[in-house]
GROMACS .gro file of C-alpha atoms in nm:
model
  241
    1UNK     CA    1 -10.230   1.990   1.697
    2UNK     CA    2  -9.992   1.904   1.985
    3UNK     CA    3  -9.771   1.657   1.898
    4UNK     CA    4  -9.657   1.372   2.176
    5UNK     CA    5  -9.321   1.337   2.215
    6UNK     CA    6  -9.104   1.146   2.485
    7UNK     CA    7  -8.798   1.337   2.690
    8UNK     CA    8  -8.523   1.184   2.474
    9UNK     CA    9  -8.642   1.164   2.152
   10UNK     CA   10  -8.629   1.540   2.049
   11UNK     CA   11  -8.910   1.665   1.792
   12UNK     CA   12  -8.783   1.742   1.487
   13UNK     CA   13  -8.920   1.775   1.132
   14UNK     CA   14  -8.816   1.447   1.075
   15UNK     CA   15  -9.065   1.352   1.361
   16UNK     CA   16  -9.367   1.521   1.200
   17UNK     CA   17  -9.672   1.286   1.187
   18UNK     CA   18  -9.803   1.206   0.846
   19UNK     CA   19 -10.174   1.251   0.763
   20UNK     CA   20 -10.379   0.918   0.868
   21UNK     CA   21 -10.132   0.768   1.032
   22UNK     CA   22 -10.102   0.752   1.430
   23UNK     CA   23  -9.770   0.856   1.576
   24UNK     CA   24  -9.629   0.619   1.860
   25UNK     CA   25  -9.345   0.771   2.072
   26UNK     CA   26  -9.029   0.525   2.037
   27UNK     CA   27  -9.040   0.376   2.392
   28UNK     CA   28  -8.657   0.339   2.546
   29UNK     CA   29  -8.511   0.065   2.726
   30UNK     CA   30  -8.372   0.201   3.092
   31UNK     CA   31  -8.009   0.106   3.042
   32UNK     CA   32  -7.708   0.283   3.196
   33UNK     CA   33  -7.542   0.357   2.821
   34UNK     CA   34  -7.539   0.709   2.777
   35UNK     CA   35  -7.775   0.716   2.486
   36UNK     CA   36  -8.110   0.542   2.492
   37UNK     CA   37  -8.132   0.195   2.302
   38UNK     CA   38  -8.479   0.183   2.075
   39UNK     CA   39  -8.673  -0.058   2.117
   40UNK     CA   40  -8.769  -0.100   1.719
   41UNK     CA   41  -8.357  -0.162   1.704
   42UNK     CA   42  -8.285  -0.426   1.522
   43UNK     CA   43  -7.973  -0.690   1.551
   44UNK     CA   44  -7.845  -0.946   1.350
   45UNK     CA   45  -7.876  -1.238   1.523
   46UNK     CA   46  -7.617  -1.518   1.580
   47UNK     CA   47  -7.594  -1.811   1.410
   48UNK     CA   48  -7.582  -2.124   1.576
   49UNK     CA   49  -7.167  -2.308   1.596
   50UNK     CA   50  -7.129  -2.540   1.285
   51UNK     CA   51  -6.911  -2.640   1.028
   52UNK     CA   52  -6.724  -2.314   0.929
   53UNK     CA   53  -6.835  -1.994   0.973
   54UNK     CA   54  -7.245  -2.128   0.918
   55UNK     CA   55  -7.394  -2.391   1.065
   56UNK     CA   56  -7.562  -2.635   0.841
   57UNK     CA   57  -7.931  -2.623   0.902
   58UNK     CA   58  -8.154  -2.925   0.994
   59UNK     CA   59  -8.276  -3.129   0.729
   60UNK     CA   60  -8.621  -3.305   0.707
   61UNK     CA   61  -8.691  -3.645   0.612
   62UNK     CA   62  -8.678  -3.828   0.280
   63UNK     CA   63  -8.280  -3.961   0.267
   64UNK     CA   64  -8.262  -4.194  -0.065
   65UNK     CA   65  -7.987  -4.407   0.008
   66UNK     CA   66  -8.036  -4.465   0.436
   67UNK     CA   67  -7.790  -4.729   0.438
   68UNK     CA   68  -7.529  -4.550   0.287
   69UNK     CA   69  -7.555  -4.246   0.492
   70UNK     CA   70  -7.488  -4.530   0.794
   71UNK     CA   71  -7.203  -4.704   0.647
   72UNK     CA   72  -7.050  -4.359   0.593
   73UNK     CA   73  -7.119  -4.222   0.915
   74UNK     CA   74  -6.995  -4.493   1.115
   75UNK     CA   75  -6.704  -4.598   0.888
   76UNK     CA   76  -6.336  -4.534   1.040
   77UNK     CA   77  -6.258  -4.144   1.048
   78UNK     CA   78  -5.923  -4.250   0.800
   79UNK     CA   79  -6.187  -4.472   0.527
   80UNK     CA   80  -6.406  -4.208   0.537
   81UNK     CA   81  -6.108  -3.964   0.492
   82UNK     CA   82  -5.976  -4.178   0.194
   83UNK     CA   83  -6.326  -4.191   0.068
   84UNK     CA   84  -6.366  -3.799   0.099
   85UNK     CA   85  -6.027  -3.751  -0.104
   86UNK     CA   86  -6.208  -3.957  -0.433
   87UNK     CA   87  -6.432  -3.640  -0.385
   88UNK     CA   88  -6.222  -3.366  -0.385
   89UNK     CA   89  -5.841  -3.395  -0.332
   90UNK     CA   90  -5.774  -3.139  -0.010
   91UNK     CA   91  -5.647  -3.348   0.290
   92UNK     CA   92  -5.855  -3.040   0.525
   93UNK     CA   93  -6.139  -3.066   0.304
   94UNK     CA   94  -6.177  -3.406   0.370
   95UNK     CA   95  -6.091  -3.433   0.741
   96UNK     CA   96  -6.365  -3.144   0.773
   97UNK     CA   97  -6.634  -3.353   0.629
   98UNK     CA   98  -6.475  -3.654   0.873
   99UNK     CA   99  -6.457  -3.510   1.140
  100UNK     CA  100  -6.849  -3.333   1.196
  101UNK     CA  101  -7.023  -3.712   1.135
  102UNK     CA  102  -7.272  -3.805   1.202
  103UNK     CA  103  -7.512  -3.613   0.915
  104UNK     CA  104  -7.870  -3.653   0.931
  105UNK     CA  105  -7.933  -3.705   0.559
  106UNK     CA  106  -7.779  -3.656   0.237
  107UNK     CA  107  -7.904  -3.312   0.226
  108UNK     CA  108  -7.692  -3.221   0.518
  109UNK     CA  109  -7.422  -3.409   0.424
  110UNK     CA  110  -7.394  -3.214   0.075
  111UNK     CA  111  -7.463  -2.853   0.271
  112UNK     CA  112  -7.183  -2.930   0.494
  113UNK     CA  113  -6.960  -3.000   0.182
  114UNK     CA  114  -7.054  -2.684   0.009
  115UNK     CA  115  -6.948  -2.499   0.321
  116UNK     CA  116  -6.595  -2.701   0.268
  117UNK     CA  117  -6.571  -2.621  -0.073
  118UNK     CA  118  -6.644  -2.247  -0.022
  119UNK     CA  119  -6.385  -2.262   0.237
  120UNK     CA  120  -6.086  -2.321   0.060
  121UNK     CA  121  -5.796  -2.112   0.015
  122UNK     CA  122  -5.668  -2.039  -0.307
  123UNK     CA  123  -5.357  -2.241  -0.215
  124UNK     CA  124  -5.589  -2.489  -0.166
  125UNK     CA  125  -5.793  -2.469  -0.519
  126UNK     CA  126  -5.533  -2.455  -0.674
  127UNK     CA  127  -5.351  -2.801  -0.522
  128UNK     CA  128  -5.727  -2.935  -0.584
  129UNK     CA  129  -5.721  -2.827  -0.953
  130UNK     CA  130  -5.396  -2.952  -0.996
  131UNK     CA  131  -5.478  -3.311  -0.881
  132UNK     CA  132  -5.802  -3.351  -1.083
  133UNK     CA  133  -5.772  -3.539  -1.393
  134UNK     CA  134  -5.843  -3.444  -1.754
  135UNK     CA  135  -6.154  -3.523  -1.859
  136UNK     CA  136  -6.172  -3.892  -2.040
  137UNK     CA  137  -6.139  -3.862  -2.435
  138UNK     CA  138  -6.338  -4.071  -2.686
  139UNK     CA  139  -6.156  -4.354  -2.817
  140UNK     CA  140  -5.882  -4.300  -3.107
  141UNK     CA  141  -6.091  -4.529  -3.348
  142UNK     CA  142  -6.436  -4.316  -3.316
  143UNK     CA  143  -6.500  -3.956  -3.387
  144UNK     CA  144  -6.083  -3.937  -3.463
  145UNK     CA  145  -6.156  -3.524  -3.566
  146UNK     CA  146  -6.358  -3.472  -3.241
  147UNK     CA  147  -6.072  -3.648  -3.068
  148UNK     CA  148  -5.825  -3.418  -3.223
  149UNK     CA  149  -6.043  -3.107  -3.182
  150UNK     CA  150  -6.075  -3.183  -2.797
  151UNK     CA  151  -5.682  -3.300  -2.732
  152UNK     CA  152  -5.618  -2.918  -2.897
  153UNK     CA  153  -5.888  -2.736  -2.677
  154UNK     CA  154  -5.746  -2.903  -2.363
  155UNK     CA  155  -5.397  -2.752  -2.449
  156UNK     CA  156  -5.508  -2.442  -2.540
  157UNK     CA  157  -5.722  -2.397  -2.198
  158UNK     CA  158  -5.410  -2.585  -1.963
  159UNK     CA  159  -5.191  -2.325  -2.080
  160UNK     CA  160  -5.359  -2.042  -2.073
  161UNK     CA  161  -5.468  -2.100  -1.726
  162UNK     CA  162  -5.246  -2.344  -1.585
  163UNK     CA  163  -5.482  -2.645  -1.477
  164UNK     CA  164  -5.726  -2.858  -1.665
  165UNK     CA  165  -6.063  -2.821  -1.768
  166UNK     CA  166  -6.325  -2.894  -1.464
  167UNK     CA  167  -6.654  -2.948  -1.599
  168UNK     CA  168  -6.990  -3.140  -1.406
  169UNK     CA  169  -7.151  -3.357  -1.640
  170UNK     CA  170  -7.423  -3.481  -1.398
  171UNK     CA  171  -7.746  -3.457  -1.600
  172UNK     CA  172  -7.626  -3.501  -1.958
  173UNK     CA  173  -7.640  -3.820  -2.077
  174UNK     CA  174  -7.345  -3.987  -2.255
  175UNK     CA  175  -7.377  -3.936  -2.563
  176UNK     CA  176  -7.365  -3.529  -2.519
  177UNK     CA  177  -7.057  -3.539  -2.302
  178UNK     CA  178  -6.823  -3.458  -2.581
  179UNK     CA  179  -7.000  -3.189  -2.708
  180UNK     CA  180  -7.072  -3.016  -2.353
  181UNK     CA  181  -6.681  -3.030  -2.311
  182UNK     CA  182  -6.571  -2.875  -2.626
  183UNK     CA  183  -6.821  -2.605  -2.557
  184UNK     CA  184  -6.731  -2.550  -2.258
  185UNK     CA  185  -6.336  -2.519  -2.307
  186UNK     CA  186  -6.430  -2.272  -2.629
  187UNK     CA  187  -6.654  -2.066  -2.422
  188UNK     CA  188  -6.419  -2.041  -2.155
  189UNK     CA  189  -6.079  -1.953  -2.301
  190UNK     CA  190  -6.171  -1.578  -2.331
  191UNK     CA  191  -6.246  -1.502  -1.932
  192UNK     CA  192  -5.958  -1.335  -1.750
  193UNK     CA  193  -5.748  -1.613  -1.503
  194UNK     CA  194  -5.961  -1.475  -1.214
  195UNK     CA  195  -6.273  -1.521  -1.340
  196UNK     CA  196  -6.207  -1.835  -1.460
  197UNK     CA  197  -6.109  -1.949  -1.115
  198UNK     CA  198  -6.442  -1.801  -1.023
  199UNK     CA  199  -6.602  -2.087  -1.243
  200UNK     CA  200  -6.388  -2.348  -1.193
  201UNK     CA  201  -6.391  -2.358  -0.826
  202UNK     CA  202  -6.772  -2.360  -0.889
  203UNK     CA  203  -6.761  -2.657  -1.133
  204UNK     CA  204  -6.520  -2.847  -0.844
  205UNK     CA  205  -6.797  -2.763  -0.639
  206UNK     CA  206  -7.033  -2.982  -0.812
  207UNK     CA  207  -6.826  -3.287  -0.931
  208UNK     CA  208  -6.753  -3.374  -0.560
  209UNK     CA  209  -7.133  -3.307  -0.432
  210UNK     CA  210  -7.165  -3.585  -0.746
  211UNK     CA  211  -6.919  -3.762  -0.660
  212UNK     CA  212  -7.050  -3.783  -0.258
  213UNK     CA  213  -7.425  -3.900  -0.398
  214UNK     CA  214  -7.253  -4.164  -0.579
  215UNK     CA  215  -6.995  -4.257  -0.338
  216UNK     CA  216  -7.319  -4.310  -0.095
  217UNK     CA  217  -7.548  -4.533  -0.375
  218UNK     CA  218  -7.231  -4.751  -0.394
  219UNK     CA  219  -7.266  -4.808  -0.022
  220UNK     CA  220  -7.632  -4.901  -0.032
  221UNK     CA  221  -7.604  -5.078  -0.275
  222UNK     CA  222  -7.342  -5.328  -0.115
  223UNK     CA  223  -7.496  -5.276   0.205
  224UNK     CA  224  -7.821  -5.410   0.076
  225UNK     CA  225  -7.622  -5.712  -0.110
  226UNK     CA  226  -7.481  -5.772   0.223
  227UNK     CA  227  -7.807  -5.743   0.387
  228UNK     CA  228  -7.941  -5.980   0.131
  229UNK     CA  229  -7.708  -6.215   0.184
  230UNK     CA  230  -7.704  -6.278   0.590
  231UNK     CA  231  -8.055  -6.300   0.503
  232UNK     CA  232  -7.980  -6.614   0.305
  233UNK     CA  233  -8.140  -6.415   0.005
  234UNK     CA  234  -7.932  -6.328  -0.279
  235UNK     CA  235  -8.092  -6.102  -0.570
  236UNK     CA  236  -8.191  -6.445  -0.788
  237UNK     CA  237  -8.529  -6.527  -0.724
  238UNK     CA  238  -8.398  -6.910  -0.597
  239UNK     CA  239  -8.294  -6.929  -0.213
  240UNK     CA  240  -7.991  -7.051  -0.126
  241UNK     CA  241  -7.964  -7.418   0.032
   0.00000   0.00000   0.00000
């Protein structure tokens, strides 16, 4: 059986059909590089300029809180700075997210703060970490041994590690909040510093992407009332006279 081959591409055993299956000479690309470019070649393609080093990608339809999105997109670049910093304390975390406004949806907006988040610097986790406050604690007069319990485990983790205990909540409902963060802390305490980082970074991650949602529901929410209002309406039944 004579096997086709092309001029540049050598026959080797390599090259040797299999049985059943047709073999198709690799056609080449007339280029003046000194070896031939296949055409089956493949190359990673570009992505697209966005926020850091990906772009965020599209989003579809389907934002829950429309009015929101608006007042935060068209809000002053230092409000929606200030509002940013509520989020997640890092000044060029928050001018990021400033800065590429308009977003489409919530979905994009949340992307585009992942990308931020994954950005940081460790200089810059650890300022963030530093300026994020202890989780609440019950009240003195209820669960007084849980209260305890929790004041130790927040010592114990601060100085082993040297920041506090960053834990998203979002999900559990109230009443489980204690527990989650006493588990936590306990099953925490025994990763090495860099691990933890590893997991708290991830946990910071989270709180401001909860933090954003919620930050966005307060604006609908007052941009309905305001709606409501110019309307004449208010959210009584009754018009106003």
């Amino acid at each position: 059986m004579r096997v086709p081959t092309h001029p540049s591409v050598p026959y080797t055993e390599a090259s040797r059909p299999l049985p059943g299956r047709v073999h198709r000479p690799a056609r080449v690309f007339s280029c003046p590089c000194p070896s031939p470019v296949l055409e089956h070649t493949l190359h990673t393609p570009r992505l697209p300029r966005g926020l850091g080093p990906r772009a965020i990608p599209s989003q579809g339809p389907g934002d829950p809180w429309p009015r929101g999105l608006q007042r935060f997109n068209t809000t002053a670049s230092e409000a929606a700075e200030i509002e940013l910093l509520a989020c997640l304390t890092d000044l060029r975390w928050a001018r990021r997210l400033a800065r590429h406004r308009p977003y489409p949806d919530l979905s994009a907006l949340l992307a585009a703060a992942d990308e931020a988040t994954y950005d940081l610097t460790p200089a810059d986790l650890t300022a963030a970490l530093a300026r994020e406050p202890r989780a609440t604690l019950p009240p003195r007069g209820s669960h007084s041994a849980a209260h305890t319990a929790l004041t130790a485990a927040h010592a114990a983790y601060e100085h082993r590690f040297g920041h506090v205990f960053v834990l998203c909540l979002d999900g559990f409902p109230p009443e489980e909040a204690l527990d989650q963060v006493l588990h936590g802390i306990r099953s925490r305490l025994g990763n090495d510093p860099e691990e933890e980082r590893v997991l708290a970074a991830e946990e910071l991650r989270r709180l401001a992407r909860g933090r954003i949602t919620r930050m966005l529901s307060r604006h609908h929410r007052a941009g309905e009332s305001q709606e409501s209002t110019d309307s004449g309406h208010s959210d009584s039944p009754y018009v106003q006279v």
